[in-house]
PDB file of C-alpha atoms in Angstrom:
ATOM      1  CA  MET A   1       0.000   0.000   0.000  1.00 52.00           C
ATOM      2  CA  GLN A   2       3.026   2.297   0.211  1.00 57.00           C
ATOM      3  CA  THR A   3       3.133   2.254  -3.589  1.00 62.00           C
ATOM      4  CA  ALA A   4      -0.524   3.293  -3.755  1.00 59.00           C
ATOM      5  CA  ARG A   5       0.084   6.246  -1.451  1.00 69.00           C
ATOM      6  CA  ALA A   6       3.108   7.360  -3.464  1.00 71.00           C
ATOM      7  CA  ASP A   7       1.203   7.509  -6.779  1.00 83.00           C
ATOM      8  CA  PRO A   8      -2.483   6.761  -6.154  1.00 89.00           C
ATOM      9  CA  GLY A   9      -3.662   7.609  -9.674  1.00 90.00           C
ATOM     10  CA  ALA A  10      -1.249   5.305 -11.477  1.00 91.00           C
ATOM     11  CA  ARG A  11      -2.626   2.242 -13.217  1.00 90.00           C
ATOM     12  CA  ALA A  12      -2.353  -0.900 -11.103  1.00 91.00           C
ATOM     13  CA  VAL A  13      -4.299  -3.580 -12.993  1.00 91.00           C
ATOM     14  CA  SER A  14      -6.083  -3.670 -16.348  1.00 88.00           C
ATOM     15  CA  THR A  15      -8.433  -6.198 -17.879  1.00 86.00           C
ATOM     16  CA  VAL A  16     -10.254  -6.169 -21.217  1.00 84.00           C
ATOM     17  CA  SER A  17     -13.046  -4.072 -19.708  1.00 84.00           C
ATOM     18  CA  THR A  18     -11.540  -2.502 -16.567  1.00 85.00           C
ATOM     19  CA  ARG A  19      -8.677  -0.248 -15.574  1.00 90.00           C
ATOM     20  CA  VAL A  20      -8.021   0.189 -11.859  1.00 93.00           C
ATOM     21  CA  THR A  21      -5.703   2.684 -10.204  1.00 94.00           C
ATOM     22  CA  ARG A  22      -3.457   1.896  -7.285  1.00 93.00           C
ATOM     23  CA  GLN A  23      -5.776   3.763  -4.945  1.00 94.00           C
ATOM     24  CA  GLU A  24      -8.836   1.879  -6.196  1.00 94.00           C
ATOM     25  CA  LEU A  25      -7.031  -1.443  -5.875  1.00 94.00           C
ATOM     26  CA  GLY A  26      -6.013  -0.521  -2.342  1.00 94.00           C
ATOM     27  CA  GLU A  27      -9.612   0.307  -1.438  1.00 93.00           C
ATOM     28  CA  GLN A  28     -10.798  -3.046  -2.786  1.00 94.00           C
ATOM     29  CA  ALA A  29      -8.106  -4.890  -0.843  1.00 95.00           C
ATOM     30  CA  SER A  30      -9.006  -3.011   2.351  1.00 94.00           C
ATOM     31  CA  GLY A  31     -12.689  -3.894   1.935  1.00 93.00           C
ATOM     32  CA  ILE A  32     -11.921  -7.587   1.510  1.00 95.00           C
ATOM     33  CA  GLY A  33      -9.475  -7.405   4.413  1.00 96.00           C
ATOM     34  CA  ARG A  34     -12.140  -6.033   6.750  1.00 95.00           C
ATOM     35  CA  ALA A  35     -14.447  -8.917   5.838  1.00 94.00           C
ATOM     36  CA  LEU A  36     -11.658 -11.409   6.526  1.00 95.00           C
ATOM     37  CA  LEU A  37     -10.924  -9.811   9.898  1.00 95.00           C
ATOM     38  CA  ASP A  38     -14.596  -9.958  10.825  1.00 94.00           C
ATOM     39  CA  ALA A  39     -14.549 -13.648   9.902  1.00 92.00           C
ATOM     40  CA  GLY A  40     -11.695 -14.294  12.321  1.00 92.00           C
ATOM     41  CA  VAL A  41      -8.735 -14.346   9.926  1.00 93.00           C
ATOM     42  CA  ARG A  42      -5.553 -13.406  11.738  1.00 90.00           C
ATOM     43  CA  GLU A  43      -1.810 -13.564  11.216  1.00 89.00           C
ATOM     44  CA  HIS A  44      -0.774 -16.976   9.811  1.00 89.00           C
ATOM     45  CA  SER A  45      -4.361 -18.076   9.097  1.00 92.00           C
ATOM     46  CA  VAL A  46      -4.556 -20.011   5.803  1.00 94.00           C
ATOM     47  CA  VAL A  47      -6.869 -18.448   3.206  1.00 96.00           C
ATOM     48  CA  ALA A  48      -7.585 -20.446   0.055  1.00 96.00           C
ATOM     49  CA  LEU A  49      -8.359 -18.433  -3.097  1.00 96.00           C
ATOM     50  CA  MET A  50     -10.197 -19.850  -6.101  1.00 95.00           C
ATOM     51  CA  LEU A  51     -10.943 -16.899  -8.353  1.00 93.00           C
ATOM     52  CA  PRO A  52     -10.591 -16.203 -12.084  1.00 89.00           C
ATOM     53  CA  ASN A  53      -7.956 -13.815 -13.420  1.00 89.00           C
ATOM     54  CA  SER A  54      -9.421 -10.481 -12.376  1.00 90.00           C
ATOM     55  CA  VAL A  55      -8.881  -7.306 -10.415  1.00 92.00           C
ATOM     56  CA  THR A  56     -10.697  -8.998  -7.532  1.00 93.00           C
ATOM     57  CA  PHE A  57      -8.117 -11.810  -7.465  1.00 93.00           C
ATOM     58  CA  VAL A  58      -5.309  -9.264  -7.078  1.00 94.00           C
ATOM     59  CA  ALA A  59      -7.243  -7.347  -4.405  1.00 95.00           C
ATOM     60  CA  ALA A  60      -7.992 -10.545  -2.479  1.00 96.00           C
ATOM     61  CA  PHE A  61      -4.354 -11.635  -2.607  1.00 95.00           C
ATOM     62  CA  LEU A  62      -3.239  -8.221  -1.325  1.00 95.00           C
ATOM     63  CA  ALA A  63      -5.856  -8.346   1.439  1.00 96.00           C
ATOM     64  CA  VAL A  64      -4.496 -11.666   2.691  1.00 96.00           C
ATOM     65  CA  ALA A  65      -0.935 -10.319   2.554  1.00 94.00           C
ATOM     66  CA  GLN A  66      -1.892  -7.189   4.499  1.00 95.00           C
ATOM     67  CA  LEU A  67      -3.220  -9.371   7.321  1.00 95.00           C
ATOM     68  CA  ARG A  68       0.000 -11.423   7.278  1.00 93.00           C
ATOM     69  CA  ALA A  69      -2.134 -14.482   6.630  1.00 94.00           C
ATOM     70  CA  VAL A  70      -1.085 -17.263   4.257  1.00 94.00           C
ATOM     71  CA  ALA A  71      -2.573 -17.183   0.748  1.00 95.00           C
ATOM     72  CA  ALA A  72      -3.249 -20.457  -1.061  1.00 95.00           C
ATOM     73  CA  PRO A  73      -4.324 -19.751  -4.670  1.00 95.00           C
ATOM     74  CA  ILE A  74      -6.028 -22.793  -6.188  1.00 93.00           C
ATOM     75  CA  SER A  75      -6.688 -23.331  -9.876  1.00 89.00           C
ATOM     76  CA  SER A  76     -10.331 -23.769 -10.871  1.00 87.00           C
ATOM     77  CA  ARG A  77      -9.154 -26.417 -13.363  1.00 85.00           C
ATOM     78  CA  TYR A  78      -8.516 -29.034 -10.696  1.00 87.00           C
ATOM     79  CA  GLN A  79     -10.795 -32.047 -10.777  1.00 87.00           C
ATOM     80  CA  ALA A  80     -13.020 -32.963  -7.809  1.00 89.00           C
ATOM     81  CA  SER A  81     -10.595 -35.641  -6.619  1.00 89.00           C
ATOM     82  CA  GLU A  82      -7.702 -33.155  -6.740  1.00 89.00           C
ATOM     83  CA  LEU A  83      -9.674 -30.533  -4.839  1.00 91.00           C
ATOM     84  CA  ARG A  84     -10.546 -33.116  -2.210  1.00 91.00           C
ATOM     85  CA  SER A  85      -6.856 -33.914  -1.750  1.00 91.00           C
ATOM     86  CA  ILE A  86      -5.984 -30.202  -1.502  1.00 91.00           C
ATOM     87  CA  CYS A  87      -8.655 -29.554   1.131  1.00 91.00           C
ATOM     88  CA  ALA A  88      -7.488 -32.509   3.211  1.00 89.00           C
ATOM     89  CA  SER A  89      -3.821 -31.512   3.159  1.00 87.00           C
ATOM     90  CA  LEU A  90      -4.180 -27.716   3.290  1.00 88.00           C
ATOM     91  CA  ARG A  91      -6.825 -27.461   6.037  1.00 89.00           C
ATOM     92  CA  PRO A  92      -7.635 -23.794   5.262  1.00 93.00           C
ATOM     93  CA  ASP A  93      -9.224 -21.522   7.834  1.00 93.00           C
ATOM     94  CA  CYS A  94     -11.409 -19.928   5.175  1.00 95.00           C
ATOM     95  CA  VAL A  95     -11.925 -19.798   1.418  1.00 96.00           C
ATOM     96  CA  LEU A  96     -12.506 -16.870  -0.940  1.00 97.00           C
ATOM     97  CA  VAL A  97     -14.209 -18.227  -4.034  1.00 96.00           C
ATOM     98  CA  SER A  98     -16.483 -17.328  -6.924  1.00 93.00           C
ATOM     99  CA  PRO A  99     -20.048 -18.264  -5.865  1.00 93.00           C
ATOM    100  CA  GLU A 100     -20.447 -20.738  -8.716  1.00 92.00           C
ATOM    101  CA  LEU A 101     -17.411 -22.688  -7.463  1.00 92.00           C
ATOM    102  CA  ALA A 102     -18.311 -22.682  -3.763  1.00 94.00           C
ATOM    103  CA  ASP A 103     -20.019 -26.106  -3.802  1.00 92.00           C
ATOM    104  CA  GLY A 104     -16.696 -27.783  -4.562  1.00 89.00           C
ATOM    105  CA  PHE A 105     -15.368 -26.643  -1.175  1.00 93.00           C
ATOM    106  CA  VAL A 106     -18.627 -27.161   0.724  1.00 92.00           C
ATOM    107  CA  ARG A 107     -18.439 -30.796  -0.349  1.00 91.00           C
ATOM    108  CA  TRP A 108     -15.007 -31.408   1.180  1.00 92.00           C
ATOM    109  CA  LEU A 109     -14.735 -28.924   4.074  1.00 94.00           C
ATOM    110  CA  ASP A 110     -16.730 -28.519   7.279  1.00 93.00           C
ATOM    111  CA  ILE A 111     -18.125 -25.057   6.545  1.00 95.00           C
ATOM    112  CA  GLU A 112     -19.377 -23.230   9.615  1.00 94.00           C
ATOM    113  CA  ARG A 113     -20.813 -20.232   7.787  1.00 93.00           C
ATOM    114  CA  GLN A 114     -20.617 -18.446   4.468  1.00 94.00           C
ATOM    115  CA  GLN A 115     -21.303 -14.945   3.265  1.00 94.00           C
ATOM    116  CA  ASP A 116     -21.122 -12.876   0.107  1.00 94.00           C
ATOM    117  CA  ILE A 117     -18.687  -9.963   0.121  1.00 92.00           C
ATOM    118  CA  VAL A 118     -19.393  -6.674  -1.614  1.00 87.00           C
ATOM    119  CA  VAL A 119     -16.090  -5.473  -3.060  1.00 88.00           C
ATOM    120  CA  PRO A 120     -15.834  -1.656  -3.335  1.00 81.00           C
ATOM    121  CA  GLY A 121     -15.815  -0.519  -6.973  1.00 81.00           C
ATOM    122  CA  SER A 122     -16.278  -4.017  -8.371  1.00 82.00           C
ATOM    123  CA  ASP A 123     -19.220  -5.945  -9.769  1.00 77.00           C
ATOM    124  CA  GLN A 124     -17.576  -9.361  -9.288  1.00 80.00           C
ATOM    125  CA  ALA A 125     -19.229 -11.546  -6.694  1.00 81.00           C
ATOM    126  CA  LEU A 126     -17.063 -12.989  -3.950  1.00 93.00           C
ATOM    127  CA  ARG A 127     -18.080 -15.630  -1.411  1.00 96.00           C
ATOM    128  CA  LEU A 128     -16.332 -16.216   1.891  1.00 97.00           C
ATOM    129  CA  LEU A 129     -16.503 -19.716   3.361  1.00 96.00           C
ATOM    130  CA  CYS A 130     -15.462 -20.023   7.014  1.00 95.00           C
ATOM    131  CA  VAL A 131     -14.217 -23.457   8.044  1.00 94.00           C
ATOM    132  CA  ARG A 132     -15.095 -24.841  11.465  1.00 88.00           C
ATOM    133  CA  ARG A 133     -11.865 -25.248  13.390  1.00 76.00           C
ATOM    134  CA  PRO A 134     -11.150 -27.577  16.338  1.00 62.00           C
ATOM    135  CA  ALA A 135     -10.911 -25.888  19.726  1.00 49.00           C
ATOM    136  CA  GLN A 136      -7.310 -26.952  20.219  1.00 46.00           C
ATOM    137  CA  GLY A 137      -4.429 -25.627  18.155  1.00 46.00           C
ATOM    138  CA  SER A 138      -3.602 -22.153  16.960  1.00 47.00           C
ATOM    139  CA  ALA A 139      -2.818 -20.615  13.590  1.00 46.00           C
ATOM    140  CA  LEU A 140      -0.069 -18.736  15.421  1.00 49.00           C
ATOM    141  CA  ASP A 141       1.865 -21.922  16.217  1.00 63.00           C
ATOM    142  CA  LEU A 142       4.284 -21.821  13.280  1.00 64.00           C
ATOM    143  CA  ARG A 143       6.316 -24.816  14.338  1.00 67.00           C
ATOM    144  CA  GLU A 144       3.308 -27.104  14.815  1.00 70.00           C
ATOM    145  CA  ARG A 145       1.342 -26.083  11.748  1.00 73.00           C
ATOM    146  CA  PHE A 146       4.039 -25.186   9.237  1.00 75.00           C
ATOM    147  CA  GLY A 147       7.227 -26.677  10.623  1.00 75.00           C
ATOM    148  CA  LEU A 148       8.875 -23.230  10.728  1.00 74.00           C
ATOM    149  CA  ASP A 149      11.075 -21.530  13.278  1.00 71.00           C
ATOM    150  CA  PRO A 150       8.981 -18.626  14.633  1.00 65.00           C
ATOM    151  CA  SER A 151      12.086 -16.524  15.184  1.00 65.00           C
ATOM    152  CA  SER A 152      13.254 -16.554  11.576  1.00 66.00           C
ATOM    153  CA  SER A 153      10.404 -17.436   9.198  1.00 72.00           C
ATOM    154  CA  CYS A 154       7.062 -15.964   8.197  1.00 87.00           C
ATOM    155  CA  PRO A 155       4.774 -18.162   6.042  1.00 89.00           C
ATOM    156  CA  ALA A 156       3.193 -16.236   3.179  1.00 91.00           C
ATOM    157  CA  LEU A 157       2.069 -18.471   0.336  1.00 93.00           C
ATOM    158  CA  PHE A 158       1.170 -22.018  -0.631  1.00 92.00           C
ATOM    159  CA  LYS A 159       1.884 -22.941  -4.237  1.00 90.00           C
ATOM    160  CA  PHE A 160       0.489 -26.132  -5.737  1.00 87.00           C
ATOM    161  CA  SER A 161       1.966 -28.505  -8.275  1.00 76.00           C
ATOM    162  CA  SER A 162       0.003 -29.229 -11.440  1.00 67.00           C
ATOM    163  CA  GLY A 163      -0.986 -32.713 -10.295  1.00 61.00           C
ATOM    164  CA  SER A 164       0.170 -34.227 -13.591  1.00 65.00           C
ATOM    165  CA  THR A 165       2.015 -37.045 -11.792  1.00 68.00           C
ATOM    166  CA  GLY A 166      -0.346 -37.496  -8.845  1.00 73.00           C
ATOM    167  CA  ALA A 167      -2.306 -35.397  -6.373  1.00 80.00           C
ATOM    168  CA  PRO A 168      -1.321 -31.690  -6.333  1.00 84.00           C
ATOM    169  CA  LYS A 169       1.359 -30.991  -3.737  1.00 85.00           C
ATOM    170  CA  ALA A 170       1.403 -27.828  -1.621  1.00 86.00           C
ATOM    171  CA  VAL A 171       4.759 -26.068  -1.278  1.00 87.00           C
ATOM    172  CA  LEU A 172       5.027 -23.431   1.451  1.00 89.00           C
ATOM    173  CA  TRP A 173       6.830 -20.194   0.616  1.00 91.00           C
ATOM    174  CA  THR A 174       7.936 -17.754   3.266  1.00 90.00           C
ATOM    175  CA  ALA A 175       7.727 -13.992   2.774  1.00 90.00           C
ATOM    176  CA  ALA A 176      11.461 -14.026   2.022  1.00 90.00           C
ATOM    177  CA  ASN A 177      10.921 -16.641  -0.717  1.00 90.00           C
ATOM    178  CA  VAL A 178       8.222 -14.511  -2.347  1.00 90.00           C
ATOM    179  CA  ARG A 179      10.363 -11.364  -2.264  1.00 90.00           C
ATOM    180  CA  ALA A 180      13.347 -13.185  -3.738  1.00 92.00           C
ATOM    181  CA  ALA A 181      11.304 -14.686  -6.583  1.00 90.00           C
ATOM    182  CA  ALA A 182       9.657 -11.344  -7.425  1.00 88.00           C
ATOM    183  CA  THR A 183      12.996  -9.515  -7.298  1.00 91.00           C
ATOM    184  CA  ASN A 184      14.517 -12.093  -9.627  1.00 91.00           C
ATOM    185  CA  VAL A 185      11.770 -11.614 -12.222  1.00 88.00           C
ATOM    186  CA  VAL A 186      11.908  -7.812 -12.017  1.00 89.00           C
ATOM    187  CA  GLU A 187      15.689  -7.683 -12.353  1.00 93.00           C
ATOM    188  CA  THR A 188      15.923 -10.360 -15.030  1.00 93.00           C
ATOM    189  CA  LEU A 189      13.271  -8.733 -17.229  1.00 89.00           C
ATOM    190  CA  GLY A 190      14.351  -5.193 -16.377  1.00 93.00           C
ATOM    191  CA  LEU A 191      10.855  -4.173 -15.309  1.00 90.00           C
ATOM    192  CA  GLY A 192      10.054  -0.657 -14.121  1.00 88.00           C
ATOM    193  CA  ALA A 193       7.073   0.998 -12.441  1.00 82.00           C
ATOM    194  CA  SER A 194       5.624   2.170 -15.769  1.00 84.00           C
ATOM    195  CA  ASP A 195       5.848  -1.201 -17.546  1.00 88.00           C
ATOM    196  CA  VAL A 196       2.718  -3.207 -18.346  1.00 87.00           C
ATOM    197  CA  VAL A 197       3.002  -6.990 -18.012  1.00 86.00           C
ATOM    198  CA  LEU A 198       0.573  -9.226 -19.919  1.00 86.00           C
ATOM    199  CA  SER A 199      -0.381 -12.267 -17.848  1.00 84.00           C
ATOM    200  CA  PRO A 200      -2.224 -14.833 -20.001  1.00 84.00           C
ATOM    201  CA  VAL A 201      -1.494 -17.623 -17.503  1.00 85.00           C
ATOM    202  CA  PRO A 202      -3.743 -18.105 -14.451  1.00 86.00           C
ATOM    203  CA  LEU A 203      -2.763 -15.827 -11.586  1.00 87.00           C
ATOM    204  CA  SER A 204      -2.876 -18.915  -9.363  1.00 86.00           C
ATOM    205  CA  HIS A 205       0.065 -20.240 -11.391  1.00 79.00           C
ATOM    206  CA  SER A 206       3.595 -19.726 -10.060  1.00 72.00           C
ATOM    207  CA  TYR A 207       4.600 -17.291 -12.804  1.00 71.00           C
ATOM    208  CA  GLY A 208       1.368 -15.314 -12.590  1.00 74.00           C
ATOM    209  CA  LEU A 209       1.818 -14.788  -8.868  1.00 74.00           C
ATOM    210  CA  THR A 210       5.490 -13.851  -9.064  1.00 72.00           C
ATOM    211  CA  VAL A 211       4.981 -11.158 -11.703  1.00 66.00           C
TER     212      VAL A 211
END
C-alpha cells in the first residue's frame, strides 16, 4: 500500500473491460481485508483463493498479505478428486471463491458459515466460506502447523503442483521466498514501475503470482 500512497492515480491492474488505479485497488483490498478480519482471519491463518484472473483476485491476494495471513491460490481447473486432496492436506481456515465454485469446497470442508462480500468498486461476486476449526491448536503456532522456526520465518504463500504425476502438492513459501522470486523476475526482465506486463497464464500459477 506504500506504492498506492506514493502515486495513487497510477494504473495498477487492467483487464479487457476494466482499468483500476493503485488507490482503487487498495480500497478493494481493504474492503476484503475487513471482511476477513470480521470472519476471524488473523496472522498466519490459511486463506484459500479460487478466483478467475481479475482485479478482484489481485485485491484478495493483497488483502491476505496485508493481514500477514497465508494465501493459497487454487486453480479452478482441478478435478473434484484433486480438490478433495488439496482440502485434506491444506486445512484452510477460510476460502474466498467465486459463488459458482463454492459447492466444490462445501463438499469437502466442514463449513461453519458463508457470506457474500461486496467489493468496493467491483461488480464481481465474492463468497467467503469459514471453516469450522477444532478448539485446540492455533494458527499462530508456526512450528506445529508449518514446521517453521517462529524466530526466523514468516509463512506467506502455498503454491500447488500441477498434479500431472499425482495429487497436487502444496509447497510453502515464506515472505522471504516470495520477495526473492519477485525480485529475480523484475531484475531479469528489467521491469520498471511504468511497464505493463501481460499475464495470459492463471494468476494462481507460479509465474502469474510472481509477476
